[in-house]
Coordinates of C-alpha atoms in Angstrom, one line a residue:
M203 CA -37.2 51.3 7.6
L204 CA -33.9 53.1 7.4
S205 CA -32.6 53.7 3.9
V206 CA -29.1 52.4 3.2
L207 CA -27.7 55.8 2.9
D208 CA -28.7 56.5 6.6
V209 CA -26.3 53.6 7.3
L210 CA -23.7 53.8 4.8
T211 CA -22.2 57.5 4.1
N212 CA -18.6 56.3 2.7
Q213 CA -19.2 57.1 -1.0
K214 CA -17.4 54.3 -2.6
C215 CA -18.9 52.1 -0.4
V216 CA -22.6 53.3 -1.9
F217 CA -21.7 53.0 -5.4
V218 CA -20.8 49.0 -4.8
L219 CA -24.6 48.9 -3.3
V220 CA -25.9 50.7 -6.1
L221 CA -24.2 48.5 -8.6
C222 CA -25.1 45.5 -7.1
L223 CA -28.8 46.5 -6.4
V224 CA -28.9 47.5 -10.5
V225 CA -27.7 44.7 -11.4
F226 CA -30.2 42.5 -9.5
S227 CA -32.9 45.0 -11.0
L228 CA -32.0 44.1 -14.2
V229 CA -31.6 40.4 -13.9
A230 CA -34.7 40.4 -12.5
S231 CA -36.5 41.8 -15.3
T232 CA -35.2 40.2 -18.1
E233 CA -36.4 36.5 -17.3
S234 CA -37.8 36.2 -20.4
M235 CA -35.1 37.5 -22.3
D236 CA -32.0 35.9 -23.3
N237 CA -29.5 35.8 -20.8
D238 CA -27.0 36.8 -22.7
D239 CA -28.2 40.0 -24.0
V240 CA -29.2 43.1 -22.3
E241 CA -32.6 44.4 -22.1
E242 CA -33.7 46.9 -24.8
D243 CA -34.3 50.7 -23.9
N244 CA -37.8 51.9 -23.3
D245 CA -38.0 55.0 -25.5
E246 CA -41.6 56.1 -23.2
P247 CA -40.2 58.8 -21.6
F248 CA -40.4 58.9 -17.5
I249 CA -42.3 61.8 -16.5
P250 CA -41.5 62.4 -12.7
T251 CA -44.1 63.3 -10.1
N252 CA -44.4 64.0 -6.4
E253 CA -45.6 60.6 -6.1
W254 CA -43.9 57.0 -6.8
Q255 CA -44.0 55.6 -10.3
Q256 CA -42.8 52.4 -11.0
V257 CA -40.2 52.5 -13.8
K258 CA -40.4 50.4 -16.9
P259 CA -38.0 47.9 -18.1
G260 CA -35.4 49.7 -20.0
Q261 CA -36.8 53.1 -19.0
A262 CA -34.5 56.1 -19.0
I263 CA -35.2 58.3 -16.0
P264 CA -33.9 62.0 -15.2
S265 CA -30.9 62.1 -13.0
G266 CA -31.8 63.7 -9.4
L267 CA -34.7 61.8 -8.5
H268 CA -35.8 60.0 -5.5
V269 CA -35.3 56.1 -6.2
K270 CA -36.2 53.0 -4.1
M271 CA -36.0 48.9 -5.2
D272 CA -38.3 46.5 -3.9
L273 CA -36.1 43.5 -3.4
S274 CA -38.9 41.1 -2.3
N275 CA -41.2 41.4 -5.8
G276 CA -38.6 43.4 -8.3
G277 CA -39.0 46.4 -10.0
K278 CA -37.9 50.2 -8.8
W279 CA -39.7 53.1 -8.2
A280 CA -39.0 57.2 -8.7
K281 CA -40.5 60.6 -7.7
L282 CA -39.3 64.0 -6.9
M283 CA -37.5 65.4 -4.4
D284 CA -39.2 66.3 -1.4
D285 CA -38.9 69.7 -2.6
G286 CA -40.9 69.1 -5.7
K287 CA -37.8 69.7 -8.5
T288 CA -35.2 68.1 -9.4
S289 CA -31.5 68.2 -8.3
Q290 CA -27.9 67.0 -9.4
K291 CA -27.9 65.2 -6.3
S292 CA -29.7 61.5 -6.4
S293 CA -30.9 59.4 -3.5
L294 CA -31.6 55.4 -3.4
Q295 CA -33.7 53.4 -0.8
L296 CA -34.8 50.0 -0.8
A297 CA -38.8 49.4 -0.9
P298 CA -40.2 49.2 2.3
D299 CA -41.3 46.1 4.2
A300 CA -44.9 45.7 3.4
N301 CA -46.0 45.3 7.4
K302 CA -43.9 48.3 8.2
E303 CA -44.7 52.1 7.6
E304 CA -42.2 53.9 4.9
E305 CA -39.5 55.6 6.5
P306 CA -38.3 59.6 6.0
A307 CA -36.6 59.6 3.1
P308 CA -32.6 59.3 2.9
N309 CA -30.2 62.1 2.9
D310 CA -28.5 63.3 -0.4
I311 CA -24.9 62.3 -1.6
K312 CA -22.6 63.4 -4.1
G313 CA -20.6 61.8 -6.7
T314 CA -23.5 58.9 -8.0
Y315 CA -23.5 57.5 -11.2
S316 CA -26.6 57.6 -13.6
I317 CA -28.5 54.3 -14.7
D318 CA -27.5 54.4 -18.4
E319 CA -23.6 54.6 -17.2
L320 CA -24.3 51.5 -14.9
K321 CA -26.2 49.7 -17.9
Q322 CA -23.3 50.7 -20.8
S323 CA -20.6 49.0 -18.0
L324 CA -22.6 46.0 -17.9
K325 CA -22.9 45.4 -21.2
K326 CA -19.6 46.0 -21.8
M327 CA -18.6 43.2 -19.1
K328 CA -20.8 41.0 -20.7
Q329 CA -19.0 41.5 -24.3
E330 CA -15.7 40.6 -23.0
K331 CA -17.3 37.5 -21.6
K332 CA -18.9 36.4 -25.1
E333 CA -15.3 36.9 -26.7
A334 CA -13.5 35.1 -24.2
S335 CA -16.1 32.2 -24.4
K336 CA -15.3 32.0 -28.3
E337 CA -11.8 30.6 -27.5
T338 CA -11.1 27.2 -29.4
S339 CA -9.5 23.9 -28.1
E340 CA -7.2 24.4 -30.4
D341 CA -6.0 27.7 -28.6
I342 CA -6.6 26.3 -25.1
K343 CA -3.9 23.2 -26.4
S344 CA -1.4 26.0 -27.8
K345 CA -0.7 27.3 -24.3
F346 CA 0.3 23.9 -23.1
R347 CA 3.0 21.4 -24.2
S348 CA 2.2 18.1 -25.3
M349 CA 3.0 15.0 -23.9
D350 CA 5.5 14.0 -26.7
E351 CA 7.4 17.1 -26.3
I352 CA 7.4 16.3 -22.1
R353 CA 9.1 12.8 -23.4
K354 CA 11.7 14.7 -25.4
D355 CA 13.0 16.8 -22.7
F356 CA 13.2 13.9 -20.7
D357 CA 15.1 12.1 -22.8
A358 CA 17.6 15.1 -23.3
L359 CA 18.2 15.0 -19.7
N360 CA 18.6 11.2 -19.5
L361 CA 15.7 10.4 -17.0
H362 CA 15.3 6.9 -18.6
Q363 CA 12.7 4.6 -16.7
E364 CA 15.3 1.6 -16.1
T365 CA 14.0 -2.2 -16.5
D366 CA 14.3 -4.8 -13.5
V367 CA 17.0 -6.3 -15.8
E368 CA 18.6 -3.1 -16.2
V369 CA 18.6 -2.4 -12.4
M370 CA 20.2 -5.8 -11.8
Q371 CA 22.6 -5.5 -14.1
R372 CA 24.0 -2.1 -12.5
L373 CA 23.9 -4.1 -9.1
I374 CA 25.9 -6.8 -10.1
A375 CA 28.1 -4.1 -11.8
T376 CA 28.8 -2.7 -8.6
L377 CA 29.6 -6.4 -7.2
R378 CA 32.2 -7.1 -9.8
L379 CA 33.9 -3.5 -9.5
K380 CA 37.1 -4.3 -7.1
T381 CA 37.1 -0.3 -6.3
S382 CA 33.4 -1.1 -4.5
D383 CA 34.0 -0.9 -0.8
V384 CA 31.3 -3.1 1.7
K385 CA 28.7 -0.8 2.3
E386 CA 28.5 -0.4 -1.5
K387 CA 28.4 -4.1 -2.1
L388 CA 25.9 -4.7 0.8
A389 CA 23.6 -2.0 -0.7
A390 CA 23.4 -3.7 -3.9
L391 CA 22.8 -7.2 -2.3
Q392 CA 20.3 -5.8 -0.8
D393 CA 18.6 -3.9 -3.3
L394 CA 18.8 -7.3 -5.4
E395 CA 17.1 -9.2 -3.0
Y396 CA 14.0 -7.1 -3.1
Y397 CA 14.1 -7.5 -7.0
V398 CA 14.7 -11.7 -6.8
H399 CA 11.5 -11.9 -5.3
Q400 CA 9.9 -12.2 -8.2
I401 CA 10.2 -15.4 -10.1
D402 CA 11.2 -14.2 -13.6
N403 CA 13.5 -11.6 -12.4
A404 CA 15.4 -14.5 -10.4
V405 CA 15.6 -16.5 -13.4
D406 CA 17.0 -13.4 -15.1
L407 CA 19.5 -13.1 -12.7
F408 CA 20.9 -16.5 -13.7
N409 CA 20.5 -15.6 -17.4
I410 CA 22.4 -12.4 -17.4
G411 CA 25.3 -14.4 -15.5
G412 CA 24.7 -12.4 -12.1
F413 CA 24.2 -15.3 -9.8
G414 CA 28.0 -16.4 -9.8
D415 CA 28.8 -12.7 -9.1
V416 CA 26.2 -13.7 -5.6
L417 CA 27.4 -17.0 -5.2
K418 CA 31.2 -15.7 -4.8
Q419 CA 30.0 -13.3 -1.7
L420 CA 29.8 -16.5 0.4
N421 CA 33.3 -16.3 0.3
N422 CA 33.8 -12.8 1.3
T423 CA 35.8 -11.8 4.2
D424 CA 32.9 -9.7 5.9
A425 CA 30.1 -11.6 7.5
S426 CA 28.0 -8.8 6.7
L427 CA 28.5 -9.4 2.8
R428 CA 28.0 -13.6 3.5
E429 CA 25.2 -12.9 5.3
E430 CA 23.6 -11.0 2.9
A431 CA 24.6 -13.3 -0.3
A432 CA 22.9 -16.1 1.5
H433 CA 19.7 -14.1 2.2
T434 CA 19.4 -12.8 -1.2
I435 CA 20.5 -16.3 -3.3
G436 CA 17.4 -17.7 -0.4
S437 CA 14.7 -15.2 -1.8
A438 CA 15.7 -15.7 -5.7
I439 CA 15.2 -19.7 -5.5
Q440 CA 12.6 -19.8 -2.7
S441 CA 9.7 -21.9 -4.5
N442 CA 11.1 -21.2 -7.7
P443 CA 11.6 -24.5 -9.4
T444 CA 13.6 -23.6 -12.2
A445 CA 15.9 -21.2 -10.0
Q446 CA 16.5 -24.4 -7.7
I447 CA 17.7 -26.3 -10.5
K448 CA 20.2 -23.6 -11.6
A449 CA 21.6 -22.8 -8.3
Y450 CA 22.2 -26.5 -7.5
E451 CA 23.9 -26.8 -11.0
N452 CA 26.0 -23.9 -9.7
G453 CA 27.2 -25.4 -6.7
L454 CA 25.2 -23.8 -3.7
L455 CA 23.9 -26.9 -1.8
T456 CA 28.4 -27.6 -1.0
N457 CA 29.0 -24.0 -0.3
I458 CA 26.3 -23.5 2.0
L459 CA 26.3 -26.5 3.7
R460 CA 30.4 -26.1 4.7
L461 CA 28.7 -22.2 6.0
I462 CA 26.2 -24.0 8.3
S463 CA 28.8 -26.6 9.5
D464 CA 31.3 -24.6 10.1
S465 CA 31.3 -23.3 14.2
Q466 CA 33.6 -20.4 13.5
Q467 CA 30.6 -18.4 11.5
P468 CA 28.5 -16.0 13.1
I469 CA 25.7 -16.9 13.9
P470 CA 23.8 -14.6 11.9
V471 CA 25.3 -16.0 9.0
R472 CA 24.9 -19.6 9.6
K473 CA 21.1 -18.8 10.2
K474 CA 20.8 -17.1 6.7
C475 CA 22.8 -19.9 5.3
L476 CA 20.2 -22.3 6.7
Y477 CA 17.1 -20.3 5.3
C478 CA 19.1 -20.8 1.7
L479 CA 19.4 -24.7 2.4
S480 CA 15.7 -24.7 3.2
A481 CA 14.8 -22.6 0.2
L482 CA 16.5 -25.1 -1.9
L483 CA 15.2 -28.2 -0.1
R484 CA 11.8 -27.9 0.0
H485 CA 9.7 -29.7 -3.2
F486 CA 13.2 -30.5 -5.0
P487 CA 13.6 -34.0 -4.1
Y488 CA 16.9 -34.3 -6.0
A489 CA 18.6 -32.0 -4.0
Q490 CA 17.1 -33.7 -0.6
L491 CA 18.7 -37.0 -2.2
K492 CA 22.4 -35.5 -2.9
L493 CA 22.2 -33.7 0.8
Y494 CA 21.9 -37.0 2.2
E495 CA 24.5 -38.5 -0.1
N496 CA 27.1 -35.8 0.8
G497 CA 26.5 -36.3 5.0
G498 CA 24.4 -33.4 4.9
F499 CA 21.9 -35.0 7.6
T500 CA 24.6 -35.7 9.8
E501 CA 25.5 -32.2 9.6
L502 CA 22.5 -30.9 10.6
R503 CA 22.6 -33.2 13.8
N504 CA 26.0 -32.0 14.8
V505 CA 25.0 -28.3 14.5
Y506 CA 22.2 -28.7 16.3
H507 CA 23.8 -30.1 19.6
Q508 CA 26.5 -27.3 19.1
E509 CA 26.0 -24.0 21.2
V510 CA 24.0 -22.2 18.2
G511 CA 21.0 -21.1 20.1
E512 CA 17.6 -22.0 20.2
T513 CA 16.4 -19.9 17.1
I514 CA 19.0 -22.5 14.3
K515 CA 17.6 -25.5 16.5
I516 CA 14.0 -25.0 15.8
K517 CA 14.6 -24.2 12.0
I518 CA 16.2 -27.6 11.7
I519 CA 13.7 -28.8 13.5
Q520 CA 11.1 -26.8 11.1
L521 CA 13.2 -27.9 7.7
L522 CA 12.7 -31.6 8.9
N523 CA 9.0 -31.3 9.7
D524 CA 8.6 -29.7 6.3
L525 CA 9.8 -32.4 4.3
V526 CA 8.0 -34.7 6.0
T527 CA 4.8 -32.8 5.7
E528 CA 5.7 -32.4 1.6
R529 CA 6.0 -36.3 1.4
Q530 CA 2.9 -36.8 3.1
T531 CA 0.9 -34.2 1.0
T532 CA 2.3 -35.7 -2.2
L533 CA 1.2 -39.2 -1.3
L534 CA -2.4 -38.1 -0.6
Q535 CA -3.0 -36.1 -3.5
D536 CA -6.3 -37.7 -5.2
E537 CA -4.8 -37.2 -9.0
D538 CA -2.4 -40.1 -9.6
T539 CA -0.3 -37.8 -11.8
H540 CA 2.9 -38.3 -13.8
D541 CA 4.3 -35.4 -11.7
K542 CA 3.0 -37.3 -8.5
K543 CA 4.4 -40.7 -9.5
E544 CA 7.9 -39.2 -10.3
K545 CA 8.1 -37.4 -6.9
L546 CA 7.3 -40.8 -5.0
K547 CA 9.9 -42.9 -6.7
Q548 CA 12.5 -40.1 -5.8
Y549 CA 11.3 -39.4 -2.3
E550 CA 11.6 -43.6 -1.6
R551 CA 15.3 -43.2 -2.4
L552 CA 16.0 -41.3 0.5
P553 CA 15.3 -43.3 3.8
L554 CA 14.0 -39.6 5.6
A555 CA 12.3 -41.9 8.2
K556 CA 15.0 -44.0 9.0
L557 CA 17.5 -40.9 9.3
I558 CA 15.2 -39.1 11.8
K559 CA 14.8 -42.4 14.3
E560 CA 18.3 -43.2 14.2
D561 CA 20.2 -39.7 14.0
G562 CA 18.4 -39.4 17.6
W563 CA 15.6 -36.7 16.2
C564 CA 13.2 -38.0 17.9
K565 CA 14.5 -37.2 21.5
A566 CA 15.5 -33.8 20.3
I567 CA 12.3 -32.9 19.4
V568 CA 10.9 -33.6 22.7
D569 CA 13.8 -31.5 24.5
A570 CA 13.0 -28.7 22.6
L571 CA 9.7 -28.4 24.1
Q572 CA 11.6 -27.2 27.2
T573 CA 11.6 -23.4 25.6
D574 CA 9.2 -20.5 27.0
N575 CA 9.2 -19.2 23.5
H576 CA 5.4 -20.0 22.2
G577 CA 6.7 -19.7 18.9
S578 CA 8.8 -22.5 18.9
R579 CA 6.7 -24.7 21.0
E580 CA 4.1 -24.1 18.2
M581 CA 6.9 -25.6 15.5
V582 CA 7.8 -28.2 17.9
L583 CA 4.1 -29.4 18.7
Q584 CA 3.4 -29.3 14.9
A585 CA 6.7 -31.7 14.0
I586 CA 5.2 -34.2 16.9
K587 CA 2.0 -34.2 14.5
S588 CA 3.9 -34.8 11.7
I589 CA 6.5 -37.0 12.9
Y590 CA 4.3 -39.1 15.1
P591 CA 4.4 -42.2 12.8
T592 CA 8.0 -42.7 12.9
C593 CA 8.9 -41.8 16.2
S594 CA 5.4 -42.6 18.2
Q595 CA 7.4 -45.3 20.7
K596 CA 10.3 -42.6 20.8
F597 CA 8.2 -40.1 21.9
L598 CA 6.5 -42.0 24.6
E599 CA 9.9 -43.2 26.1
H600 CA 11.8 -39.9 26.2
G601 CA 8.7 -37.6 28.3
A602 CA 7.0 -36.1 25.7
M603 CA 3.6 -36.6 27.8
D604 CA 4.7 -35.3 30.9
A605 CA 6.5 -32.5 28.7
V606 CA 2.8 -31.5 26.8
L607 CA 1.0 -32.2 30.0
R608 CA 3.0 -29.3 31.4
I609 CA 2.6 -26.8 28.9
K610 CA -0.9 -27.8 28.6
M611 CA -1.7 -26.3 32.3
E612 CA -0.2 -23.3 31.4
Y613 CA -1.9 -22.7 27.9
K614 CA -5.2 -23.6 30.1
T615 CA -4.7 -20.9 32.5
L616 CA -3.9 -18.3 29.5
S617 CA -6.4 -19.5 27.8
E618 CA -9.3 -18.7 30.2
E619 CA -7.9 -15.2 30.8
E620 CA -8.5 -14.8 26.7
I621 CA -12.3 -16.2 27.0
S622 CA -12.9 -14.0 30.0
S623 CA -11.4 -11.2 28.0
N624 CA -14.4 -11.7 25.0
D625 CA -11.2 -13.4 22.6
P626 CA -12.5 -16.8 22.6
D627 CA -10.1 -17.2 19.3
G628 CA -7.2 -15.9 20.6
Y629 CA -3.4 -17.0 20.4
Y630 CA -3.2 -19.1 23.9
T631 CA -6.5 -21.0 22.9
L632 CA -5.5 -21.6 19.9
M633 CA -1.9 -23.2 21.5
H634 CA -4.3 -25.1 24.0
N635 CA -6.6 -26.6 21.4
L636 CA -2.9 -27.9 19.6
V637 CA -1.9 -29.0 22.8
S638 CA -5.0 -31.0 23.5
E639 CA -4.6 -32.7 19.7
V640 CA -1.0 -34.1 20.6
I641 CA -2.0 -35.8 23.8
G642 CA -4.7 -37.0 22.1
L643 CA -2.7 -38.5 19.4
L644 CA -0.2 -39.4 22.2
K645 CA -2.4 -41.4 24.0
N646 CA -4.3 -43.2 21.2
G647 CA -2.6 -42.2 17.8
P648 CA -2.0 -45.1 15.6
K649 CA 1.2 -47.7 15.7
A650 CA 4.5 -46.3 14.3
K651 CA 5.1 -46.3 10.7
D652 CA 8.5 -46.0 8.6
E653 CA 6.4 -45.4 5.1
L654 CA 7.9 -41.6 4.9

């Protein structure tokens, strides 16, 4: 086997290899000793001969010998140079493989280090490692700043974390400033709308006096601000009874109804106002009654017959459907609670079934099936199911069966395509099932009832 010195002729590379091999030899020979201690020196002198002799652990050898290392079993051997004399030059080779014949001795090189020098360097490295390990946790902590110190620096930089109420107060201040332009106020309303989705924040909006500032924007000359104000108020009062009551007490109903009825208002403004009105009325029987007393249902009927587009018309039908469904759900509640009794008493004061029948909503709902929009159709079909007890006869008179049968054929085809593409529960299949349910209701449903 060729020695390492036959391949490596660069003096620095050889030194690195020698150092690595010596370290490996020292670690292997001290397995039974403490890992942190370097093996003790062996005082027994090493007498070199022309034959290979194993060097004992810790035993010093004269310089200028021929040395080899056994990387398989550990250990090292040394002997005199081939001329039988020691030399200032030294040689190092790896122990040969057991299955191969020993290769000739390597060439001599210059500038090598003795084993004693290497051992001293290793001992120094371990000593430095020990000293570094003695560093205490306090020493480490002293190198870093505490969280209290960091917080103080943040406070000095005025990096205070605002609460939700503080943020809303700042946004409301923007609405109050006369110097704020439309973009600033619009951004403030949009940010405010995000915060008031949370129930507590919506109530706090009233408590800090900010609701009035948002309500004023419904009268702003800029349409985008009127639209966003209605959106923000609707988000604040939706499914929030406390906010609903406070909003009604602040005159929201009349302001919103006025904008919805105004044909000069842009469609986006009227649409957001309708959203706001729906948020106010749902599960708030008192507001529903006041809408009726102020002619609100008549106004909604008039709006429906204006050129307001399909979206607003479908939203009005959806609102009626929600009010009817709300009553039916309350009536079907199992528990006979005080809250249920009070709600039913309030619902009785509003003749919703009579309004739907006399204001022409039965025909309007059937006509709405002419749309090609699948989402709008779904909403109308749901309304037919809910309002059927009131409009059963009117539905048949205005051609509801023919309209439903027509769209059933369309959804039958679309449903078969979904099923063939391994999607048996797709949207069109659900729509086909809904249409079939409505057809069955129109054919065999109960007689008309007016107890809504």
